[in-house]
Amino acid sequence: MAEDVPAAGGTPPRTDTSVPHSARVWNYWLGGKDYYPADKRAGDAYREVFPGIELLARASRGFLVRSIRHMAGEAGLRQFLDVGTGLPTADNTHQVAQRVAPESRVVYVDHDPLVLAHARALLTSTPQGATAYVDADLRHPDTVLAEAARTLDLEQPVGLIFSGTLGHIPDYDEARSIVRRLLAALPSGSFLSLNEGADTYEAANRAQEAYNSSGAIPYVLRPVEQIAGFFDGLELVEPGLVPCPYWRPDREPAGDPAEEVNHGAVGRKP
């Protein structure tokens, strides 16, 4: 339901515009322009089964923005590692963080040639801060950390971000291991911002099953209890793990179950 995560290792795959690409479909749902006919068809088919998909996409993006504002503002972080960034849209991580603190340094991680091309063109920085792109597979945390260390000081707290990414890792134990290994390399006072799709809404479940059979890289909707497991050992920021619209909302949530599929939380490493 978000950014693509290609198979581990080797050269990034050639972009195939005849097969739906989840980063492009996500861009389509968010009102962007970086998609092809196959992506539009897949996005429209998803919407036919689950009409609230745009609400979900906006709710996920809204949670990401608010969580970054918290980490850069109240928590005082100045470094961010966004894993599985996908295609640039509005309110990217560096834009939000650098509006709060212009000196913020942000590293994006993805392993897709289309995302790489857009990132190099669009992900710019304030003069005081830095924005970098790491071409790496999240299944290789050691590589991610080594490359991120070129821009970030990993001896200082970092905001680690997963936004709709880990559902592309079908094995739950592997997905948890990725998060644990990255957090283990970060110091006390670092934060995890994570939101993922939950299997709480039947229409979304049916739409996801159809999408996963389209030839695109599948995305797994997980039980809320499994999403909570990514935060084991962390101190959850209030209000804890909740549907994305209810995490420190700027306005009263609409209460539509469609926008409540993705659940998110922010946790601090003690």
Short mmCIF file of C-alpha atoms in Angstrom, two decimals:
data_model
loop_
_atom_site.label_atom_id
_atom_site.label_comp_id
_atom_site.label_asym_id
_atom_site.label_seq_id
_atom_site.Cartn_x
_atom_site.Cartn_y
_atom_site.Cartn_z
CA MET A 1 0.00 0.00 0.00
CA ALA A 2 2.99 2.29 -0.26
CA GLU A 3 6.53 2.31 -1.52
CA ASP A 4 8.02 -0.59 -3.45
CA VAL A 5 10.78 -2.72 -1.96
CA PRO A 6 12.53 -4.76 -4.67
CA ALA A 7 14.26 -8.07 -4.08
CA ALA A 8 17.40 -7.94 -2.02
CA GLY A 9 20.83 -7.51 -3.50
CA GLY A 10 22.15 -6.74 -6.95
CA THR A 11 21.35 -3.93 -9.36
CA PRO A 12 17.99 -2.17 -9.01
CA PRO A 13 15.47 -3.57 -11.49
CA ARG A 14 14.58 -1.83 -14.73
CA THR A 15 11.38 0.20 -14.46
CA ASP A 16 8.51 -1.73 -16.06
CA THR A 17 5.70 0.71 -16.83
CA SER A 18 3.31 -2.08 -17.84
CA VAL A 19 3.11 -3.43 -14.28
CA PRO A 20 1.62 -1.41 -11.40
CA HIS A 21 4.27 0.11 -9.18
CA SER A 22 3.06 0.83 -5.66
CA ALA A 23 5.03 4.08 -5.29
CA ARG A 24 3.41 5.39 -8.48
CA VAL A 25 -0.05 4.15 -7.45
CA TRP A 26 0.41 5.84 -4.07
CA ASN A 27 1.44 9.01 -5.90
CA TYR A 28 -1.75 8.78 -7.98
CA TRP A 29 -3.93 8.43 -4.87
CA LEU A 30 -2.24 11.47 -3.29
CA GLY A 31 -3.02 13.56 -6.36
CA GLY A 32 0.45 13.49 -7.90
CA LYS A 33 1.38 13.22 -11.57
CA ASP A 34 4.12 10.58 -11.56
CA TYR A 35 2.26 7.47 -12.72
CA TYR A 36 1.52 5.46 -15.87
CA PRO A 37 -1.72 3.97 -17.25
CA ALA A 38 -1.08 0.65 -15.50
CA ASP A 39 -0.79 2.46 -12.18
CA LYS A 40 -3.99 4.43 -12.77
CA ARG A 41 -5.86 1.24 -13.69
CA ALA A 42 -4.62 -0.49 -10.55
CA GLY A 43 -5.44 2.53 -8.41
CA ASP A 44 -8.92 2.83 -9.89
CA ALA A 45 -9.57 -0.90 -9.43
CA TYR A 46 -8.50 -0.61 -5.79
CA ARG A 47 -10.86 2.35 -5.34
CA GLU A 48 -13.79 0.43 -6.78
CA VAL A 49 -13.49 -2.15 -3.99
CA PHE A 50 -12.30 0.29 -1.31
CA PRO A 51 -13.62 3.78 -2.14
CA GLY A 52 -11.86 5.34 0.83
CA ILE A 53 -8.31 4.71 -0.36
CA GLU A 54 -7.55 8.41 -0.87
CA LEU A 55 -8.71 9.09 2.69
CA LEU A 56 -6.31 6.38 3.87
CA ALA A 57 -3.42 7.82 1.85
CA ARG A 58 -3.99 11.32 3.20
CA ALA A 59 -4.35 10.01 6.77
CA SER A 60 -1.03 8.17 6.50
CA ARG A 61 0.68 11.27 5.11
CA GLY A 62 -0.86 13.42 7.82
CA PHE A 63 0.46 11.12 10.53
CA LEU A 64 3.93 11.24 8.98
CA VAL A 65 3.89 15.05 8.97
CA ARG A 66 2.69 15.32 12.58
CA SER A 67 5.16 12.73 13.83
CA ILE A 68 8.07 14.55 12.20
CA ARG A 69 6.89 17.84 13.67
CA HIS A 70 6.90 16.20 17.10
CA MET A 71 10.34 14.69 16.68
CA ALA A 72 11.89 17.89 15.31
CA GLY A 73 9.95 20.17 17.66
CA GLU A 74 9.14 18.76 21.10
CA ALA A 75 11.80 16.03 20.97
CA GLY A 76 14.47 18.30 19.45
CA LEU A 77 15.80 15.82 16.87
CA ARG A 78 17.90 17.16 14.03
CA GLN A 79 18.57 13.91 12.13
CA PHE A 80 16.14 11.66 10.27
CA LEU A 81 16.45 8.36 8.44
CA ASP A 82 13.44 7.72 6.18
CA VAL A 83 13.48 4.11 4.98
CA GLY A 84 11.44 3.26 1.88
CA THR A 85 10.76 6.85 0.95
CA GLY A 86 8.97 6.29 -2.38
CA LEU A 87 8.23 9.07 -4.85
CA PRO A 88 8.51 12.66 -3.60
CA THR A 89 5.15 14.37 -3.04
CA ALA A 90 4.08 17.29 -0.86
CA ASP A 91 5.40 17.55 2.70
CA ASN A 92 8.35 15.21 2.35
CA THR A 93 10.33 14.43 5.48
CA HIS A 94 13.06 17.02 4.91
CA GLN A 95 10.53 19.75 4.14
CA VAL A 96 8.61 19.16 7.36
CA ALA A 97 11.71 18.78 9.53
CA GLN A 98 13.51 21.77 8.03
CA ARG A 99 10.45 24.00 8.48
CA VAL A 100 10.79 23.30 12.20
CA ALA A 101 14.60 23.29 12.29
CA PRO A 102 16.40 24.40 9.09
CA GLU A 103 19.59 22.65 10.20
CA SER A 104 17.94 19.21 10.11
CA ARG A 105 19.78 16.49 8.19
CA VAL A 106 17.68 13.89 6.37
CA VAL A 107 18.65 10.66 4.63
CA TYR A 108 16.16 8.89 2.38
CA VAL A 109 16.55 5.20 1.61
CA ASP A 110 15.02 3.34 -1.33
CA HIS A 111 16.10 0.80 -3.92
CA ASP A 112 14.21 1.66 -7.06
CA PRO A 113 15.51 3.44 -10.20
CA LEU A 114 12.37 5.56 -10.66
CA VAL A 115 12.48 6.80 -7.07
CA LEU A 116 16.21 7.48 -7.39
CA ALA A 117 15.71 9.65 -10.49
CA HIS A 118 12.98 11.72 -8.84
CA ALA A 119 14.85 12.01 -5.55
CA ARG A 120 17.96 13.40 -7.21
CA ALA A 121 15.88 15.97 -9.04
CA LEU A 122 13.48 17.04 -6.30
CA LEU A 123 14.83 16.32 -2.83
CA THR A 124 16.73 19.52 -2.10
CA SER A 125 17.72 20.99 1.24
CA THR A 126 17.98 24.22 3.16
CA PRO A 127 21.50 25.71 3.14
CA GLN A 128 21.80 25.04 6.88
CA GLY A 129 20.80 21.37 6.69
CA ALA A 130 21.38 18.41 4.39
CA THR A 131 19.32 15.97 2.35
CA ALA A 132 20.82 12.78 0.94
CA TYR A 133 19.53 9.72 -0.88
CA VAL A 134 20.82 6.22 -0.20
CA ASP A 135 20.29 3.62 -2.92
CA ALA A 136 20.01 0.57 -0.67
CA ASP A 137 17.66 -2.29 0.14
CA LEU A 138 16.11 -2.14 3.60
CA ARG A 139 16.69 -5.90 3.88
CA HIS A 140 20.37 -4.97 4.29
CA PRO A 141 20.37 -2.80 7.45
CA ASP A 142 24.15 -2.77 7.75
CA THR A 143 24.43 -1.23 4.28
CA VAL A 144 21.71 1.29 5.08
CA LEU A 145 23.53 2.35 8.24
CA ALA A 146 26.95 2.56 6.60
CA GLU A 147 25.62 4.77 3.81
CA ALA A 148 23.49 6.91 6.14
CA ALA A 149 26.55 7.57 8.29
CA ARG A 150 28.00 9.63 5.43
CA THR A 151 25.40 12.30 6.23
CA LEU A 152 24.17 11.54 9.76
CA ASP A 153 26.09 11.33 13.02
CA LEU A 154 24.88 7.98 14.35
CA GLU A 155 26.32 8.80 17.77
CA GLN A 156 23.53 11.39 18.12
CA PRO A 157 19.76 10.67 18.26
CA VAL A 158 18.03 9.91 14.96
CA GLY A 159 14.38 9.78 13.95
CA LEU A 160 13.89 6.45 12.14
CA ILE A 161 10.86 6.49 9.83
CA PHE A 162 8.87 3.70 8.18
CA SER A 163 5.74 4.94 6.41
CA GLY A 164 3.76 2.12 4.81
CA THR A 165 6.94 0.25 3.91
CA LEU A 166 7.21 -2.87 6.04
CA GLY A 167 4.08 -4.46 4.58
CA HIS A 168 6.26 -5.19 1.55
CA ILE A 169 8.25 -7.59 3.76
CA PRO A 170 5.82 -10.52 3.94
CA ASP A 171 7.65 -12.39 6.71
CA TYR A 172 6.80 -10.68 10.00
CA ASP A 173 9.90 -11.91 11.81
CA GLU A 174 12.10 -10.51 9.05
CA ALA A 175 10.28 -7.17 9.14
CA ARG A 176 10.71 -6.94 12.91
CA SER A 177 14.38 -7.87 12.59
CA ILE A 178 14.97 -5.01 10.15
CA VAL A 179 13.51 -2.50 12.60
CA ARG A 180 15.40 -3.97 15.57
CA ARG A 181 18.74 -3.99 13.77
CA LEU A 182 18.41 -0.38 12.69
CA LEU A 183 17.29 0.78 16.13
CA ALA A 184 20.10 -1.17 17.79
CA ALA A 185 22.64 0.97 15.95
CA LEU A 186 21.04 4.24 17.09
CA PRO A 187 21.70 5.85 20.48
CA SER A 188 19.36 6.42 23.39
CA GLY A 189 16.99 9.28 22.66
CA SER A 190 16.37 8.15 19.08
CA PHE A 191 12.77 7.75 17.92
CA LEU A 192 10.80 5.42 15.68
CA SER A 193 7.89 6.81 13.64
CA LEU A 194 6.01 3.98 11.97
CA ASN A 195 2.64 3.59 10.32
CA GLU A 196 1.43 0.49 8.49
CA GLY A 197 -1.78 -0.93 7.07
CA ALA A 198 -3.85 -3.09 9.42
CA ASP A 199 -6.29 -5.84 8.48
CA THR A 200 -9.15 -4.13 10.31
CA TYR A 201 -11.47 -3.25 7.42
CA GLU A 202 -12.91 -5.89 5.10
CA ALA A 203 -13.17 -3.67 2.02
CA ALA A 204 -9.50 -2.74 2.31
CA ASN A 205 -8.57 -6.40 2.77
CA ARG A 206 -10.42 -7.37 -0.44
CA ALA A 207 -8.89 -4.50 -2.40
CA GLN A 208 -5.40 -5.40 -1.20
CA GLU A 209 -5.84 -9.04 -2.17
CA ALA A 210 -6.83 -8.01 -5.70
CA TYR A 211 -3.91 -5.59 -5.95
CA ASN A 212 -1.46 -8.23 -4.76
CA SER A 213 -2.58 -10.52 -7.59
CA SER A 214 -1.99 -7.83 -10.24
CA GLY A 215 1.72 -8.57 -10.66
CA ALA A 216 2.83 -5.69 -8.46
CA ILE A 217 5.00 -6.29 -5.42
CA PRO A 218 2.52 -7.39 -2.72
CA TYR A 219 1.77 -5.55 0.49
CA VAL A 220 0.67 -7.39 3.65
CA LEU A 221 -2.02 -5.91 5.89
CA ARG A 222 -1.15 -7.04 9.42
CA PRO A 223 -3.06 -7.44 12.68
CA VAL A 224 -2.76 -4.38 14.92
CA GLU A 225 -0.97 -6.56 17.50
CA GLN A 226 1.82 -7.22 15.00
CA ILE A 227 2.19 -3.52 14.21
CA ALA A 228 2.51 -2.93 17.96
CA GLY A 229 5.33 -5.47 18.01
CA PHE A 230 7.57 -3.14 16.02
CA PHE A 231 7.67 -0.87 19.10
CA ASP A 232 8.80 -3.51 21.59
CA GLY A 233 11.33 -2.01 23.99
CA LEU A 234 10.43 1.59 23.14
CA GLU A 235 8.62 4.21 25.22
CA LEU A 236 5.49 5.12 23.28
CA VAL A 237 4.63 8.80 22.91
CA GLU A 238 1.01 9.57 23.82
CA PRO A 239 -1.51 8.51 22.57
CA GLY A 240 0.37 5.31 21.68
CA LEU A 241 -0.56 3.12 18.71
CA VAL A 242 -3.81 4.36 17.17
CA PRO A 243 -5.42 4.77 13.75
CA CYS A 244 -3.42 7.47 11.99
CA PRO A 245 -6.05 10.25 12.13
CA TYR A 246 -6.13 9.98 15.94
CA TRP A 247 -2.43 10.52 16.54
CA ARG A 248 -2.22 14.13 17.78
CA PRO A 249 -4.66 15.39 15.13
CA ASP A 250 -4.63 18.98 13.90
CA ARG A 251 -8.41 18.77 13.52
CA GLU A 252 -11.19 16.45 14.56
CA PRO A 253 -10.95 13.15 12.63
CA ALA A 254 -13.83 12.41 10.27
CA GLY A 255 -14.47 9.03 11.87
CA ASP A 256 -14.60 7.27 8.51
CA PRO A 257 -13.36 3.67 8.95
CA ALA A 258 -11.57 3.97 5.61
CA GLU A 259 -9.05 6.46 7.01
CA GLU A 260 -8.51 4.33 10.10
CA VAL A 261 -6.89 1.34 8.37
CA ASN A 262 -3.31 2.54 8.80
CA HIS A 263 -2.17 2.54 12.42
CA GLY A 264 0.76 4.57 13.64
CA ALA A 265 2.80 5.42 16.68
CA VAL A 266 5.99 7.16 17.74
CA GLY A 267 8.33 5.49 20.21
CA ARG A 268 11.46 6.69 22.00
CA LYS A 269 14.49 4.49 22.56
CA PRO A 270 15.33 4.66 26.27
#
